[in-house]
XYZ file of C-alpha atoms in Angstrom:
294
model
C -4.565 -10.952 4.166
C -2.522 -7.514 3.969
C -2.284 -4.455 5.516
C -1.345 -0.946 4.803
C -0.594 2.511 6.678
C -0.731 5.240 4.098
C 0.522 9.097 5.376
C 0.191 12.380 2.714
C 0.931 15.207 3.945
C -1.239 18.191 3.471
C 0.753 21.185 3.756
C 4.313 22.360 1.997
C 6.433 21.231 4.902
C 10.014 22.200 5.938
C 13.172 20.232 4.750
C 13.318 17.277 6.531
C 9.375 16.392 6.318
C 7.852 13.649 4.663
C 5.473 14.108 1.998
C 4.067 10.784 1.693
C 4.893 8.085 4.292
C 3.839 4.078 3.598
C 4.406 0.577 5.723
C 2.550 -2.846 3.790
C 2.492 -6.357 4.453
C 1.820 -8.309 1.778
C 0.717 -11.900 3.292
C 0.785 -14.659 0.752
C 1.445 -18.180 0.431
C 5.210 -18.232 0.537
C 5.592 -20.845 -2.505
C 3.718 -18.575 -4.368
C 6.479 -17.109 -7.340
C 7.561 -13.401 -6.909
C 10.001 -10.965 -7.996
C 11.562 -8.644 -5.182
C 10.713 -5.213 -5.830
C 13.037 -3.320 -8.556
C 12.322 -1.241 -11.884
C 9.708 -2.653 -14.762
C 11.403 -4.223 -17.369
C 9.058 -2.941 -19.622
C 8.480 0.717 -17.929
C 11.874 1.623 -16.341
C 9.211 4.711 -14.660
C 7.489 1.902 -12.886
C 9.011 0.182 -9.129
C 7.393 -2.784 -7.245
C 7.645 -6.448 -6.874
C 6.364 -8.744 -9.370
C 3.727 -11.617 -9.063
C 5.109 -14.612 -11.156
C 2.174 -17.109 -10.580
C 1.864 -19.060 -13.656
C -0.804 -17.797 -15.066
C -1.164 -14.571 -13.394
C 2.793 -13.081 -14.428
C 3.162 -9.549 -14.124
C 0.392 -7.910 -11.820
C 1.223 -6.515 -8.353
C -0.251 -5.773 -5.332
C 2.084 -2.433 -4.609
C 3.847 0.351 -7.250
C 4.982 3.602 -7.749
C 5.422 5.299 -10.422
C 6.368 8.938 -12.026
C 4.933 10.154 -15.538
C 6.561 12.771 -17.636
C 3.715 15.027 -17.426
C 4.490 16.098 -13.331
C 2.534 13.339 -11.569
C 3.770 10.915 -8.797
C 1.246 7.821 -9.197
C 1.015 5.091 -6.209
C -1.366 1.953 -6.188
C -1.603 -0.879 -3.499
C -4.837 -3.815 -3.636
C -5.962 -5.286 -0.792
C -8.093 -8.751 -1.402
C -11.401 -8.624 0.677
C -12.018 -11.426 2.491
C -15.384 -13.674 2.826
C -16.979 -11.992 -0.367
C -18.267 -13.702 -2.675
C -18.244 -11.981 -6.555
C -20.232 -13.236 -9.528
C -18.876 -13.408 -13.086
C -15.161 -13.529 -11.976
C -13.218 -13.383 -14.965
C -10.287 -11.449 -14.439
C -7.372 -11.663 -11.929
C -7.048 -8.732 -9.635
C -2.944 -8.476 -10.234
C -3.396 -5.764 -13.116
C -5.501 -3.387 -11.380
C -2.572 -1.232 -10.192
C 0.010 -2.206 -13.220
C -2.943 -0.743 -15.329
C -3.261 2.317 -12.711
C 0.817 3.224 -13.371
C 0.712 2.256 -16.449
C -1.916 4.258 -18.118
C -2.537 8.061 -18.552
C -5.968 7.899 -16.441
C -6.174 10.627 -12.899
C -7.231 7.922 -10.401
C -10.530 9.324 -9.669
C -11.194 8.370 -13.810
C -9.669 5.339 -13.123
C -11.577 4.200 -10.712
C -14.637 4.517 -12.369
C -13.461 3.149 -15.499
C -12.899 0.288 -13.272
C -16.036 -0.369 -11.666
C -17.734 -0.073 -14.832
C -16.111 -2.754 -15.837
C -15.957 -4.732 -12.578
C -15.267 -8.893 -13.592
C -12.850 -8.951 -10.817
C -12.945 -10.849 -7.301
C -13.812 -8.606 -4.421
C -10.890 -5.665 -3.374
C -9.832 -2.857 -2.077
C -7.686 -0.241 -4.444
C -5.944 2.012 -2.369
C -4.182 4.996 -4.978
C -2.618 7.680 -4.140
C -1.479 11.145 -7.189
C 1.048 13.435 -6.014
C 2.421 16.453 -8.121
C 5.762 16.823 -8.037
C 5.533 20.126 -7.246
C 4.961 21.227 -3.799
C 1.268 20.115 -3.072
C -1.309 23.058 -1.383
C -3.618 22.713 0.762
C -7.307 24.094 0.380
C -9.697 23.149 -2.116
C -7.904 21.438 -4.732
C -7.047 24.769 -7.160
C -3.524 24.916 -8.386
C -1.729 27.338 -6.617
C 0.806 29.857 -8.262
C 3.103 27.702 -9.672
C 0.311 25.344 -10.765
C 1.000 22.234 -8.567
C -2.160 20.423 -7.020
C -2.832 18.962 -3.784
C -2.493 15.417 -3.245
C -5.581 12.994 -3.599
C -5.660 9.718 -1.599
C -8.659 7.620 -2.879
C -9.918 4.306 -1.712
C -11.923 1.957 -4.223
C -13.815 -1.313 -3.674
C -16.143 -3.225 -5.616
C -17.051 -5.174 -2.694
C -19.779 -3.028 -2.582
C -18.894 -0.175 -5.579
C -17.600 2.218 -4.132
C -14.992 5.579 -4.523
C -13.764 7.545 -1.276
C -11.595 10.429 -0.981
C -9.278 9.844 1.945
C -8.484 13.297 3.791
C -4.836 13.800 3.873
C -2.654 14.741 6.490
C -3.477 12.176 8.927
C -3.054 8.649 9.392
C -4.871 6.058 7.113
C -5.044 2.245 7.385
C -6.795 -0.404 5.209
C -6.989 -4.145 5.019
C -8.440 -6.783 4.033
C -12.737 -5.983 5.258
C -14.718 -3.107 4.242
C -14.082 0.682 5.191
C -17.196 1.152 7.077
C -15.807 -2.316 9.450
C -12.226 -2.117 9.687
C -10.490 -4.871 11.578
C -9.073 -4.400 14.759
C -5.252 -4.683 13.705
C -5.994 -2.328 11.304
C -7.558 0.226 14.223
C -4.253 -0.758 16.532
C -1.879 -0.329 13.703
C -3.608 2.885 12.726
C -2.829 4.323 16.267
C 0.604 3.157 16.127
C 1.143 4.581 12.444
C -0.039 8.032 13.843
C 2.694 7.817 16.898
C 5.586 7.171 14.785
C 4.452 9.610 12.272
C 4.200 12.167 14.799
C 7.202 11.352 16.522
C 9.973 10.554 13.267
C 8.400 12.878 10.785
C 9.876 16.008 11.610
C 12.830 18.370 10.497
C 16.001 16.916 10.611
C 14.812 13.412 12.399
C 16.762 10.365 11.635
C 15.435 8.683 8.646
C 16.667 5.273 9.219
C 15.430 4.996 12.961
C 12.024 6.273 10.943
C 12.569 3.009 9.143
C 13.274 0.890 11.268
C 9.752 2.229 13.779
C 7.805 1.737 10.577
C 9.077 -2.027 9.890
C 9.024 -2.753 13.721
C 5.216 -2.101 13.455
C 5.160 -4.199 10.296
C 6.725 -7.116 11.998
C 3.923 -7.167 15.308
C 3.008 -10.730 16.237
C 0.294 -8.738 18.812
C -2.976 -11.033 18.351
C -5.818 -8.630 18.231
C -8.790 -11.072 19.119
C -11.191 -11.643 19.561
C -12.203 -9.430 16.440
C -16.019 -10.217 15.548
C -15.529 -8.641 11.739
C -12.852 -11.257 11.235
C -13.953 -14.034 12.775
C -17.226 -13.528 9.937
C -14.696 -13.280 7.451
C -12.321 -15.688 8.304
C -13.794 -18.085 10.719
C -11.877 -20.802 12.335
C -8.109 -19.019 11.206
C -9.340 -15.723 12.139
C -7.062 -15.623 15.413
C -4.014 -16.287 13.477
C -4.662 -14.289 11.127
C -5.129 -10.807 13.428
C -2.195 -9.582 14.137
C 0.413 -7.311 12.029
C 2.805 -9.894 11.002
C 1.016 -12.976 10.128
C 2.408 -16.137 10.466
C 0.032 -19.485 10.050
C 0.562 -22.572 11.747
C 0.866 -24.568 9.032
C 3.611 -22.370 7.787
C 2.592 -22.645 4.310
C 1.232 -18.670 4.455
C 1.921 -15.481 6.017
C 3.787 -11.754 5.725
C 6.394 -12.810 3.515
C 7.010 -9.279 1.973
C 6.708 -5.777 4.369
C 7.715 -2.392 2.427
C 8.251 1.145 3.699
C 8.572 3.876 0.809
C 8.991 7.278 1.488
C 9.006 10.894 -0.341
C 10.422 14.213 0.727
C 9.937 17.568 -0.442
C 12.368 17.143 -3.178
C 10.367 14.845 -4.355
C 13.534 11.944 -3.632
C 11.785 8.504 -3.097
C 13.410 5.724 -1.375
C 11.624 2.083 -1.721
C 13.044 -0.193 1.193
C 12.029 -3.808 0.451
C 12.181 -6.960 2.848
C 11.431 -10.130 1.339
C 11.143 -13.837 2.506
C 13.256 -16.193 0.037
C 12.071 -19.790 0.233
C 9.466 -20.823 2.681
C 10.711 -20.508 6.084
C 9.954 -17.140 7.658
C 11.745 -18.077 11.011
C 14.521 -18.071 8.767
C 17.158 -15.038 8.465
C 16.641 -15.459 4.821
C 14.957 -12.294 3.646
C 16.288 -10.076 1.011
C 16.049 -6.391 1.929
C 15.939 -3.998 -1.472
C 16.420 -0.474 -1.331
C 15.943 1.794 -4.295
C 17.045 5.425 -4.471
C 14.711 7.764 -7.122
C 14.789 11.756 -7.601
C 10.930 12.055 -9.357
C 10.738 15.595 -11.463
């Protein structure tokens, strides 16, 4: 199970303002081999944390990225759980590596992948930003040619592609669009408060941070959910709220990231991340990285 609160904003906004705002937990087994967010070794252009399963080195579940050509290109997958997928022969960790990695608009993406769908069932969540000042409207390049932002959701559990409207608050997890799960409703409704409250000129970043990873770290149960009990049956009650932590503590939210991007287009990518298996633990490893995109 994950979660994640994607804001865009849809309008050139004052100094101060936000132009995209995002809060993930990635829930995992917590012997399962990462690598803490930082720069590609092999694409410098390229941030996010690493999945080192052996096997499966190399994909991961959320990146950002810049390319030379103007565009600021984020992608975060979400597993869907309880759905069963025929011919399987492809791990799901490349889908957004190949996203940042290639030259493809994500709409073109998207389709690419579905045409080629051997993957279990997910949920691609990809955001393009220009790194000039987006416009609102209907998508033509204003004066100085920049283009407005496009949020798009994909799934292949069933095919489909979904523009996301911008400038409000968006949530996705692990189910389908159409039936989100509760936390993902809740969390939504928080997301939109702190927005509304933090993301305004001259606010305090860090106390923006620390709502956002205060949301991220909720242990609020919210059951009974009828969508995830189908999905999930007999763990579903563990498994609904925010921060996830299992009984068996072999699986939870070991990894919850905020990144956000002004007006300047200056990215920061804060990172906290369980080491070893204990998440009662005070060992977590909190990453920030500093990046001007032009």
């Amino acid at each position: 199970m994950c979660i994640l609160f994607v804001y865009v904003d849809d309008r050139c906004g004052p100094a101060g303002r936000y132009r995209l705002i995002l809060a993930s937990n990635r829930d995992e087994f917590y012997a399962r081999p990462a690598l803490p967010a930082s720069p590609w070794a092999e694409n410098a252009r390229i941030i996010g944390g690493r999945d080192m399963e052996p096997g499966r080195e190399g994909g991961t579940w959320l990146a950002i990225g810049n390319h030379p050509e103007g565009r600021i290109k984020l992608g975060a997958l979400l597993n869907v759980t309880g759905e069963t997928k025929a011919n399987v022969t492809n791990g799901r960790g490349p889908i957004v590596a190949n996203f940042l990695t290639g030259e493809l608009p994500n709409r073109m993406y998207s389709e690419q992948l579905l045409e080629q769908d051997n993957f279990g069932a997910f949920n691609l969540v990809s955001v393009e930003l220009d790194t000039q000042q987006a416009t609102i409207g209907d998508g033509a390049a204003d004066q100085a040619g920049s283009l407005k932002p496009v949020v798009l959701h994909t799934s292949n559990a069933p095919h489909s592609i979904a523009e996301c409207k911008v400038g409000e608050a968006l949530a996705f997890g692990n189910s389908t669009m159409e039936k989100p799960l509760q936390k993902v409703c809740r969390g939504r409704e928080r997301f939109a408060e702190i927005v509304a409250k933090r993301n305004v000129q001259f606010e305090d970043k860090d106390a923006f941070v620390d709502d956002l990873m205060e949301l991220l770290k909720s242990d609020v149960r919210h059951f009974p959910d009828p969508e995830l009990s189908r999905r999930a049956g007999q763990h579903a009650e563990y498994l609904s709220s925010i921060n996830v932590r299992m009984p068996n503590g072999t699986y939870g939210s070991r990894t919850r990231t905020v990144i956000l991007i002004d007006y300047q287009n200056q990215m920061e990518f804060i990172e906290e991340t369980l080491i070893g298996t204990d998440p009662q633990s005070d060992q977590w490893k909190t990453t920030r990285i500093v990046r001007e995109f032009c």
